[in-house]
Amino acid sequence: MKCRICKGEAEIYLPQYHLALCREHFLEFFLKRVKKAIKDFKMLSKGDRVLVAVSGGKDSLALWDALDLLGYETTGFFLDLGIEGASAKARAKVEEFASRRELPLKIVSLKEEFGLPLGEVAKRLREPACKLCGRLKRYYMDRAAQGFSAVATGHNLDDEVAFLFGNVLHWKEEYLSHQFPVLPAEFGFSKKVKPLVYLSERETAAYAFMRGIDHHVERCPFSQGATSIFYKNIMRQIELRMTGTRLSFLKGFYKIRDRFRNPVKEKPQPCKVCGYPTTAGGICSVCRMKIRLGLMEEPSG
Ligand code: AMP
Ligand code: ZN
Ligand code: ZN
């Protein structure tokens, strides 16, 4: 197989584009796709300061690498959830990436914030770890984003398509109304962007490999049997039979997304304790967790 551009030996074939590329031209292709997503959705402007939320996995580290190469001023953000056998390893990959490239990195540790790791918080609150994890990530990401133009996450095409599929299957109108690769800064929340929406997991994995990005490989121990993984596999099966379906499914949705309304459009108010925007009646969900765990007293009034 020859590279379409230079006729040298190709290293990857992209069926969706009927395109074989060598390493140099695949890396160029990848950065072009990131640039196109940023431009199509007006995610960022030149010179923006971006906080890149990194999990230590291939997608978010590939994203950090790409945004840095594209000339954005980036800072990494890692939330250390204290997940046994996972967080410390992921953190080490993130720290190594940042120090090699001399890029700034902010770390928040749940053990320091709560005095407890995620597993223990979930056990004591009798709530699924994944649900709490999502809330904690959003909260600490937003707080770390003060002074930045936007927070970028490494969600890729497979992630977004699986999420869309699940939301359509169950007609989750509220989620559909705010599933978009760019969400503006409003009500005190920071702007959120997903510059990898046009790139599949296979493509981000190839990019990470070719750029020599050492990343955390194992799946989160709490995500065993997650429906999102089941949906991703279904969508991959569909893609194998009908090339290009995933991207057209997602792009088609973006065109009609305005038709979905958030049925509970209550305006968030600052949390009485920490000031984080919340619709949960005065106290945000993270402060509530701390109160329920006895780490903090319920404010009076
Ligand atoms: P996930 O929800 O694990 O699929 O991750 C989605 C995105 O959230 C990743 O691509 C990262 O940008 C971000 N993210 C996930 N875990 C963390 C973490 N522990 N710290 C900071 N950002 C994270
Ligand atoms: Zn080439
Ligand atoms: Zn709060």
mmCIF file of C-alpha atoms and ligand atoms in Angstrom:
data_model
loop_
_atom_site.group_PDB
_atom_site.id
_atom_site.type_symbol
_atom_site.label_atom_id
_atom_site.label_comp_id
_atom_site.label_asym_id
_atom_site.label_seq_id
_atom_site.Cartn_x
_atom_site.Cartn_y
_atom_site.Cartn_z
ATOM 1 C CA MET A 1 0.000 0.000 0.000
ATOM 2 C CA LYS A 2 1.356 3.392 -1.013
ATOM 3 C CA CYS A 3 0.762 6.755 0.625
ATOM 4 C CA ARG A 4 -1.682 8.756 -1.507
ATOM 5 C CA ILE A 5 0.397 11.899 -1.060
ATOM 6 C CA CYS A 6 4.063 10.941 -1.346
ATOM 7 C CA LYS A 7 3.786 7.374 -2.778
ATOM 8 C CA GLY A 8 6.061 6.167 0.004
ATOM 9 C CA GLU A 9 5.162 3.050 2.062
ATOM 10 C CA ALA A 10 1.773 3.621 3.768
ATOM 11 C CA GLU A 11 1.447 2.895 7.481
ATOM 12 C CA ILE A 12 -2.315 3.231 7.868
ATOM 13 C CA TYR A 13 -5.417 2.788 5.723
ATOM 14 C CA LEU A 14 -8.488 4.911 6.514
ATOM 15 C CA PRO A 15 -11.460 3.121 4.882
ATOM 16 C CA GLN A 16 -13.826 6.003 5.478
ATOM 17 C CA TYR A 17 -11.777 8.260 3.226
ATOM 18 C CA HIS A 18 -10.370 5.494 0.939
ATOM 19 C CA LEU A 19 -7.040 6.859 2.012
ATOM 20 C CA ALA A 20 -3.677 5.197 2.682
ATOM 21 C CA LEU A 21 -1.044 7.367 4.347
ATOM 22 C CA CYS A 22 2.545 7.180 5.515
ATOM 23 C CA ARG A 23 3.406 8.312 9.047
ATOM 24 C CA GLU A 24 4.300 11.876 8.118
ATOM 25 C CA HIS A 25 1.124 12.403 6.112
ATOM 26 C CA PHE A 26 -1.140 10.691 8.636
ATOM 27 C CA LEU A 27 0.132 13.040 11.362
ATOM 28 C CA GLU A 28 -0.557 15.949 9.036
ATOM 29 C CA PHE A 29 -4.052 14.570 8.295
ATOM 30 C CA PHE A 30 -4.777 14.235 12.035
ATOM 31 C CA LEU A 31 -3.838 17.831 12.821
ATOM 32 C CA LYS A 32 -5.938 19.019 9.868
ATOM 33 C CA ARG A 33 -8.984 17.164 11.247
ATOM 34 C CA VAL A 34 -8.458 18.765 14.673
ATOM 35 C CA LYS A 35 -8.121 22.188 13.035
ATOM 36 C CA LYS A 36 -11.259 21.608 10.978
ATOM 37 C CA ALA A 37 -13.347 20.683 14.046
ATOM 38 C CA ILE A 38 -12.056 23.773 15.886
ATOM 39 C CA LYS A 39 -12.967 25.947 12.894
ATOM 40 C CA ASP A 40 -16.339 24.327 12.044
ATOM 41 C CA PHE A 41 -17.638 24.779 15.576
ATOM 42 C CA LYS A 42 -15.730 27.990 16.391
ATOM 43 C CA MET A 43 -14.223 26.244 19.415
ATOM 44 C CA LEU A 44 -11.109 28.332 19.954
ATOM 45 C CA SER A 45 -9.350 31.423 18.669
ATOM 46 C CA LYS A 46 -5.632 31.835 18.052
ATOM 47 C CA GLY A 47 -3.766 32.613 21.247
ATOM 48 C CA ASP A 48 -6.471 31.138 23.515
ATOM 49 C CA ARG A 49 -5.324 29.708 26.825
ATOM 50 C CA VAL A 50 -6.696 26.188 26.980
ATOM 51 C CA LEU A 51 -6.988 23.889 29.967
ATOM 52 C CA VAL A 52 -6.689 20.346 28.608
ATOM 53 C CA ALA A 53 -8.391 17.751 30.817
ATOM 54 C CA VAL A 54 -6.192 14.684 30.663
ATOM 55 C CA SER A 55 -6.962 11.212 31.984
ATOM 56 C CA GLY A 56 -3.581 9.725 31.060
ATOM 57 C CA GLY A 57 -5.227 7.784 28.208
ATOM 58 C CA LYS A 58 -4.354 8.039 24.520
ATOM 59 C CA ASP A 59 -7.151 10.397 23.480
ATOM 60 C CA SER A 60 -6.602 13.225 25.927
ATOM 61 C CA LEU A 61 -2.796 13.056 25.666
ATOM 62 C CA ALA A 62 -3.048 13.036 21.839
ATOM 63 C CA LEU A 63 -5.307 16.073 22.158
ATOM 64 C CA TRP A 64 -2.847 17.898 24.415
ATOM 65 C CA ASP A 65 -0.032 17.105 21.977
ATOM 66 C CA ALA A 66 -2.079 18.312 18.969
ATOM 67 C CA LEU A 67 -3.242 21.568 20.596
ATOM 68 C CA ASP A 68 0.331 22.307 21.619
ATOM 69 C CA LEU A 69 1.554 21.666 18.055
ATOM 70 C CA LEU A 70 -1.221 23.884 16.700
ATOM 71 C CA GLY A 71 0.136 26.764 18.772
ATOM 72 C CA TYR A 72 -2.362 27.061 21.626
ATOM 73 C CA GLU A 73 -1.142 27.976 25.078
ATOM 74 C CA THR A 74 -2.041 24.823 26.994
ATOM 75 C CA THR A 75 -2.066 23.684 30.610
ATOM 76 C CA GLY A 76 -2.963 20.119 31.574
ATOM 77 C CA PHE A 77 -5.481 19.236 34.268
ATOM 78 C CA PHE A 78 -5.618 15.865 35.991
ATOM 79 C CA LEU A 79 -8.049 14.808 38.699
ATOM 80 C CA ASP A 80 -6.470 12.078 40.793
ATOM 81 C CA LEU A 81 -9.473 10.063 41.994
ATOM 82 C CA GLY A 82 -7.370 7.637 44.003
ATOM 83 C CA ILE A 83 -8.752 4.618 42.111
ATOM 84 C CA GLU A 84 -6.770 1.619 43.251
ATOM 85 C CA GLY A 85 -4.475 0.190 40.605
ATOM 86 C CA ALA A 86 -5.349 2.926 38.099
ATOM 87 C CA SER A 87 -5.059 6.554 39.205
ATOM 88 C CA ALA A 88 -1.418 6.459 40.290
ATOM 89 C CA LYS A 89 -0.373 4.819 37.000
ATOM 90 C CA ALA A 90 -2.392 7.274 34.916
ATOM 91 C CA ARG A 91 -1.021 10.201 36.908
ATOM 92 C CA ALA A 92 2.546 9.063 36.284
ATOM 93 C CA LYS A 93 1.918 9.046 32.495
ATOM 94 C CA VAL A 94 0.431 12.543 32.635
ATOM 95 C CA GLU A 95 3.314 13.868 34.749
ATOM 96 C CA GLU A 96 5.869 12.309 32.434
ATOM 97 C CA PHE A 97 4.184 13.789 29.345
ATOM 98 C CA ALA A 98 4.057 17.270 30.896
ATOM 99 C CA SER A 99 7.632 17.271 32.155
ATOM 100 C CA ARG A 100 9.080 15.957 28.880
ATOM 101 C CA ARG A 101 7.457 18.772 26.965
ATOM 102 C CA GLU A 102 7.849 21.324 29.722
ATOM 103 C CA LEU A 103 4.118 22.011 29.740
ATOM 104 C CA PRO A 104 2.335 23.254 32.892
ATOM 105 C CA LEU A 105 0.108 20.756 34.724
ATOM 106 C CA LYS A 106 -2.487 21.223 37.469
ATOM 107 C CA ILE A 107 -3.385 18.249 39.635
ATOM 108 C CA VAL A 108 -6.259 17.985 42.106
ATOM 109 C CA SER A 109 -6.330 14.958 44.348
ATOM 110 C CA LEU A 110 -9.580 13.587 45.767
ATOM 111 C CA LYS A 111 -7.709 12.141 48.718
ATOM 112 C CA GLU A 112 -6.624 15.676 49.605
ATOM 113 C CA GLU A 113 -10.047 17.211 48.950
ATOM 114 C CA PHE A 114 -12.132 14.520 50.631
ATOM 115 C CA GLY A 115 -9.555 12.585 52.617
ATOM 116 C CA LEU A 116 -10.980 9.533 50.778
ATOM 117 C CA PRO A 117 -10.506 7.816 47.407
ATOM 118 C CA LEU A 118 -13.441 7.533 44.945
ATOM 119 C CA GLY A 119 -14.204 3.900 45.824
ATOM 120 C CA GLU A 120 -14.631 4.766 49.498
ATOM 121 C CA VAL A 121 -16.768 7.841 48.730
ATOM 122 C CA ALA A 122 -19.040 5.677 46.540
ATOM 123 C CA LYS A 123 -19.268 2.955 49.168
ATOM 124 C CA ARG A 124 -20.167 5.342 51.976
ATOM 125 C CA LEU A 125 -22.711 7.229 49.876
ATOM 126 C CA ARG A 126 -24.077 3.985 48.345
ATOM 127 C CA GLU A 127 -23.975 5.503 44.890
ATOM 128 C CA PRO A 128 -22.402 4.212 41.662
ATOM 129 C CA ALA A 129 -18.766 5.312 41.393
ATOM 130 C CA CYS A 130 -19.212 6.309 37.719
ATOM 131 C CA LYS A 131 -22.000 8.736 38.530
ATOM 132 C CA LEU A 132 -19.961 10.406 41.273
ATOM 133 C CA CYS A 133 -16.838 10.394 39.105
ATOM 134 C CA GLY A 134 -18.613 12.319 36.323
ATOM 135 C CA ARG A 135 -19.821 14.943 38.789
ATOM 136 C CA LEU A 136 -16.459 15.326 40.469
ATOM 137 C CA LYS A 137 -14.651 15.670 37.143
ATOM 138 C CA ARG A 138 -17.031 18.363 35.924
ATOM 139 C CA TYR A 139 -16.771 20.255 39.217
ATOM 140 C CA TYR A 140 -12.990 20.252 39.599
ATOM 141 C CA MET A 141 -12.470 20.836 35.856
ATOM 142 C CA ASP A 142 -14.667 23.921 35.982
ATOM 143 C CA ARG A 143 -12.951 25.255 39.067
ATOM 144 C CA ALA A 144 -9.494 24.717 37.570
ATOM 145 C CA ALA A 145 -10.626 26.530 34.419
ATOM 146 C CA GLN A 146 -10.700 29.979 36.050
ATOM 147 C CA GLY A 147 -8.579 32.266 33.894
ATOM 148 C CA PHE A 148 -8.638 29.966 30.849
ATOM 149 C CA SER A 149 -10.552 30.545 27.603
ATOM 150 C CA ALA A 150 -11.896 26.981 27.559
ATOM 151 C CA VAL A 151 -11.579 23.429 28.863
ATOM 152 C CA ALA A 152 -10.813 20.829 26.184
ATOM 153 C CA THR A 153 -11.611 17.145 26.663
ATOM 154 C CA GLY A 154 -10.432 14.151 24.644
ATOM 155 C CA HIS A 155 -13.866 12.809 23.635
ATOM 156 C CA ASN A 156 -13.476 11.215 20.195
ATOM 157 C CA LEU A 157 -15.909 10.246 17.431
ATOM 158 C CA ASP A 158 -16.598 6.821 18.988
ATOM 159 C CA ASP A 159 -17.417 8.439 22.358
ATOM 160 C CA GLU A 160 -19.752 11.018 20.878
ATOM 161 C CA VAL A 161 -21.528 8.553 18.596
ATOM 162 C CA ALA A 162 -22.065 6.047 21.422
ATOM 163 C CA PHE A 163 -23.446 8.815 23.627
ATOM 164 C CA LEU A 164 -25.761 9.997 20.852
ATOM 165 C CA PHE A 165 -26.939 6.446 20.188
ATOM 166 C CA GLY A 166 -27.808 5.928 23.865
ATOM 167 C CA ASN A 167 -29.560 9.275 24.108
ATOM 168 C CA VAL A 168 -31.637 8.601 20.987
ATOM 169 C CA LEU A 169 -32.459 5.071 22.074
ATOM 170 C CA HIS A 170 -33.941 6.384 25.305
ATOM 171 C CA TRP A 171 -35.016 9.795 23.929
ATOM 172 C CA LYS A 172 -33.076 11.713 26.537
ATOM 173 C CA GLU A 173 -34.147 15.106 25.369
ATOM 174 C CA GLU A 174 -32.246 17.016 28.024
ATOM 175 C CA TYR A 175 -28.959 15.319 27.104
ATOM 176 C CA LEU A 176 -29.622 15.674 23.378
ATOM 177 C CA SER A 177 -30.198 19.404 23.810
ATOM 178 C CA HIS A 178 -26.687 19.898 25.100
ATOM 179 C CA GLN A 179 -24.706 17.282 23.226
ATOM 180 C CA PHE A 180 -22.458 19.492 21.112
ATOM 181 C CA PRO A 181 -18.663 19.802 20.587
ATOM 182 C CA VAL A 182 -18.692 23.335 21.953
ATOM 183 C CA LEU A 183 -20.659 24.613 24.917
ATOM 184 C CA PRO A 184 -20.405 28.306 25.702
ATOM 185 C CA ALA A 185 -19.342 29.747 29.049
ATOM 186 C CA GLU A 186 -22.583 30.497 30.881
ATOM 187 C CA PHE A 187 -24.011 30.741 34.392
ATOM 188 C CA GLY A 188 -20.466 30.578 35.762
ATOM 189 C CA PHE A 189 -19.580 27.315 33.963
ATOM 190 C CA SER A 190 -16.508 27.409 31.745
ATOM 191 C CA LYS A 191 -16.562 26.958 27.970
ATOM 192 C CA LYS A 192 -16.165 23.273 26.971
ATOM 193 C CA VAL A 193 -14.716 22.024 23.699
ATOM 194 C CA LYS A 194 -14.152 18.584 22.133
ATOM 195 C CA PRO A 195 -11.637 19.052 19.288
ATOM 196 C CA LEU A 196 -11.335 15.285 18.570
ATOM 197 C CA VAL A 197 -14.979 14.797 17.475
ATOM 198 C CA TYR A 198 -13.997 14.063 13.875
ATOM 199 C CA LEU A 199 -11.395 11.455 14.827
ATOM 200 C CA SER A 200 -12.138 7.846 15.655
ATOM 201 C CA GLU A 201 -10.577 5.941 18.508
ATOM 202 C CA ARG A 202 -8.506 3.980 16.003
ATOM 203 C CA GLU A 203 -7.162 7.232 14.561
ATOM 204 C CA THR A 204 -6.282 8.733 17.959
ATOM 205 C CA ALA A 205 -4.607 5.449 18.933
ATOM 206 C CA ALA A 206 -2.531 5.540 15.717
ATOM 207 C CA TYR A 207 -1.622 9.182 16.345
ATOM 208 C CA ALA A 208 -0.532 8.479 19.934
ATOM 209 C CA PHE A 209 1.549 5.525 18.752
ATOM 210 C CA MET A 210 3.219 7.417 15.899
ATOM 211 C CA ARG A 211 3.976 10.416 18.122
ATOM 212 C CA GLY A 212 5.503 8.133 20.736
ATOM 213 C CA ILE A 213 3.031 9.169 23.440
ATOM 214 C CA ASP A 214 3.326 6.794 26.370
ATOM 215 C CA HIS A 215 -0.150 6.465 27.885
ATOM 216 C CA HIS A 216 -2.214 4.575 30.406
ATOM 217 C CA VAL A 217 -3.821 1.633 28.644
ATOM 218 C CA GLU A 218 -6.038 -0.232 31.096
ATOM 219 C CA ARG A 219 -9.696 0.548 31.340
ATOM 220 C CA CYS A 220 -11.074 2.062 34.551
ATOM 221 C CA PRO A 221 -11.954 -0.810 36.932
ATOM 222 C CA PHE A 222 -15.344 0.819 37.607
ATOM 223 C CA SER A 223 -16.316 0.839 33.922
ATOM 224 C CA GLN A 224 -16.680 -2.964 33.614
ATOM 225 C CA GLY A 225 -19.841 -3.731 31.675
ATOM 226 C CA ALA A 226 -20.611 -0.051 31.041
ATOM 227 C CA THR A 227 -23.381 0.448 28.494
ATOM 228 C CA SER A 228 -21.253 3.036 26.673
ATOM 229 C CA ILE A 229 -18.803 0.251 25.769
ATOM 230 C CA PHE A 230 -21.672 -1.919 24.515
ATOM 231 C CA TYR A 231 -22.964 0.959 22.352
ATOM 232 C CA LYS A 232 -19.479 1.649 20.964
ATOM 233 C CA ASN A 233 -19.196 -1.969 19.867
ATOM 234 C CA ILE A 234 -22.583 -1.845 18.162
ATOM 235 C CA MET A 235 -21.645 1.317 16.301
ATOM 236 C CA ARG A 236 -18.334 -0.271 15.223
ATOM 237 C CA GLN A 237 -20.258 -3.224 13.779
ATOM 238 C CA ILE A 238 -22.470 -0.827 11.837
ATOM 239 C CA GLU A 239 -19.402 1.086 10.636
ATOM 240 C CA LEU A 240 -17.818 -2.152 9.376
ATOM 241 C CA ARG A 241 -20.859 -2.849 7.188
ATOM 242 C CA MET A 242 -21.543 0.773 6.230
ATOM 243 C CA THR A 243 -18.401 2.854 6.166
ATOM 244 C CA GLY A 244 -18.864 6.485 7.195
ATOM 245 C CA THR A 245 -22.144 5.925 9.059
ATOM 246 C CA ARG A 246 -20.826 7.080 12.410
ATOM 247 C CA LEU A 247 -19.650 10.453 11.175
ATOM 248 C CA SER A 248 -22.781 11.100 9.148
ATOM 249 C CA PHE A 249 -25.010 10.059 12.083
ATOM 250 C CA LEU A 250 -23.250 12.571 14.324
ATOM 251 C CA LYS A 251 -23.047 15.391 11.775
ATOM 252 C CA GLY A 252 -26.708 14.903 10.845
ATOM 253 C CA PHE A 253 -27.635 15.220 14.499
ATOM 254 C CA TYR A 254 -25.644 18.451 14.914
ATOM 255 C CA LYS A 255 -27.712 19.957 12.086
ATOM 256 C CA ILE A 256 -31.039 19.262 13.831
ATOM 257 C CA ARG A 257 -29.926 19.500 17.436
ATOM 258 C CA ASP A 258 -31.700 22.838 17.897
ATOM 259 C CA ARG A 259 -34.994 20.973 17.747
ATOM 260 C CA PHE A 260 -34.276 19.375 21.106
ATOM 261 C CA ARG A 261 -35.070 21.535 24.066
ATOM 262 C CA ASN A 262 -33.902 21.099 27.606
ATOM 263 C CA PRO A 263 -37.210 20.512 29.389
ATOM 264 C CA VAL A 264 -35.791 21.685 32.725
ATOM 265 C CA LYS A 265 -34.159 24.952 31.843
ATOM 266 C CA GLU A 266 -33.746 26.270 35.337
ATOM 267 C CA LYS A 267 -31.094 28.945 35.684
ATOM 268 C CA PRO A 268 -28.251 27.789 37.955
ATOM 269 C CA GLN A 269 -27.455 29.829 41.054
ATOM 270 C CA PRO A 270 -24.127 29.951 42.936
ATOM 271 C CA CYS A 271 -23.759 27.267 45.630
ATOM 272 C CA LYS A 272 -24.146 28.764 49.110
ATOM 273 C CA VAL A 273 -20.976 27.057 50.251
ATOM 274 C CA CYS A 274 -18.496 27.160 47.374
ATOM 275 C CA GLY A 275 -20.087 29.411 44.736
ATOM 276 C CA TYR A 276 -20.196 26.704 42.025
ATOM 277 C CA PRO A 277 -23.291 27.095 39.817
ATOM 278 C CA THR A 278 -26.052 24.683 40.774
ATOM 279 C CA THR A 279 -29.736 23.990 40.194
ATOM 280 C CA ALA A 280 -29.888 21.612 43.152
ATOM 281 C CA GLY A 281 -31.528 24.054 45.532
ATOM 282 C CA GLY A 282 -28.754 26.198 46.970
ATOM 283 C CA ILE A 283 -26.036 23.625 47.619
ATOM 284 C CA CYS A 284 -24.077 22.021 44.773
ATOM 285 C CA SER A 285 -23.776 18.244 44.418
ATOM 286 C CA VAL A 286 -20.132 18.136 45.503
ATOM 287 C CA CYS A 287 -20.738 20.164 48.681
ATOM 288 C CA ARG A 288 -23.724 17.873 49.314
ATOM 289 C CA MET A 289 -21.416 14.853 49.059
ATOM 290 C CA LYS A 290 -19.118 16.436 51.641
ATOM 291 C CA ILE A 291 -22.056 17.136 53.967
ATOM 292 C CA ARG A 292 -23.393 13.587 53.626
ATOM 293 C CA LEU A 293 -19.935 12.204 54.379
ATOM 294 C CA GLY A 294 -19.722 14.367 57.500
ATOM 295 C CA LEU A 295 -16.747 16.303 56.142
ATOM 296 C CA MET A 296 -18.623 19.583 56.329
ATOM 297 C CA GLU A 297 -21.598 20.996 58.181
ATOM 298 C CA GLU A 298 -24.781 21.981 56.381
ATOM 299 C CA PRO A 299 -24.864 25.770 56.215
ATOM 300 C CA SER A 300 -27.788 27.329 58.080
ATOM 301 C CA GLY A 301 -30.307 29.540 56.290
HETATM 302 P P1 AMP B 1 -14.058 9.509 30.070
HETATM 303 O O1 AMP B 1 -15.257 10.106 30.718
HETATM 304 O O2 AMP B 1 -13.199 8.735 31.002
HETATM 305 O O3 AMP B 1 -14.332 8.843 28.768
HETATM 306 O O4 AMP B 1 -13.143 10.768 29.692
HETATM 307 C C1 AMP B 1 -13.568 11.745 28.821
HETATM 308 C C2 AMP B 1 -12.592 12.905 28.871
HETATM 309 O O5 AMP B 1 -12.609 13.492 30.170
HETATM 310 C C3 AMP B 1 -11.135 12.530 28.638
HETATM 311 O O6 AMP B 1 -10.827 12.500 27.271
HETATM 312 C C4 AMP B 1 -10.407 13.616 29.359
HETATM 313 O O7 AMP B 1 -10.336 14.790 28.559
HETATM 314 C C5 AMP B 1 -11.308 13.903 30.543
HETATM 315 N N1 AMP B 1 -10.900 13.136 31.747
HETATM 316 C C6 AMP B 1 -11.201 11.858 32.038
HETATM 317 N N2 AMP B 1 -10.667 11.494 33.212
HETATM 318 C C7 AMP B 1 -10.006 12.579 33.700
HETATM 319 C C8 AMP B 1 -9.240 12.847 34.883
HETATM 320 N N3 AMP B 1 -9.061 11.912 35.835
HETATM 321 N N4 AMP B 1 -8.702 14.080 35.034
HETATM 322 C C9 AMP B 1 -8.907 15.029 34.084
HETATM 323 N N5 AMP B 1 -9.609 14.832 32.968
HETATM 324 C C10 AMP B 1 -10.152 13.621 32.755
HETATM 325 ZN ZN ZN B 2 3.272 10.184 2.594
HETATM 326 ZN ZN ZN B 3 -20.671 23.856 46.441
#
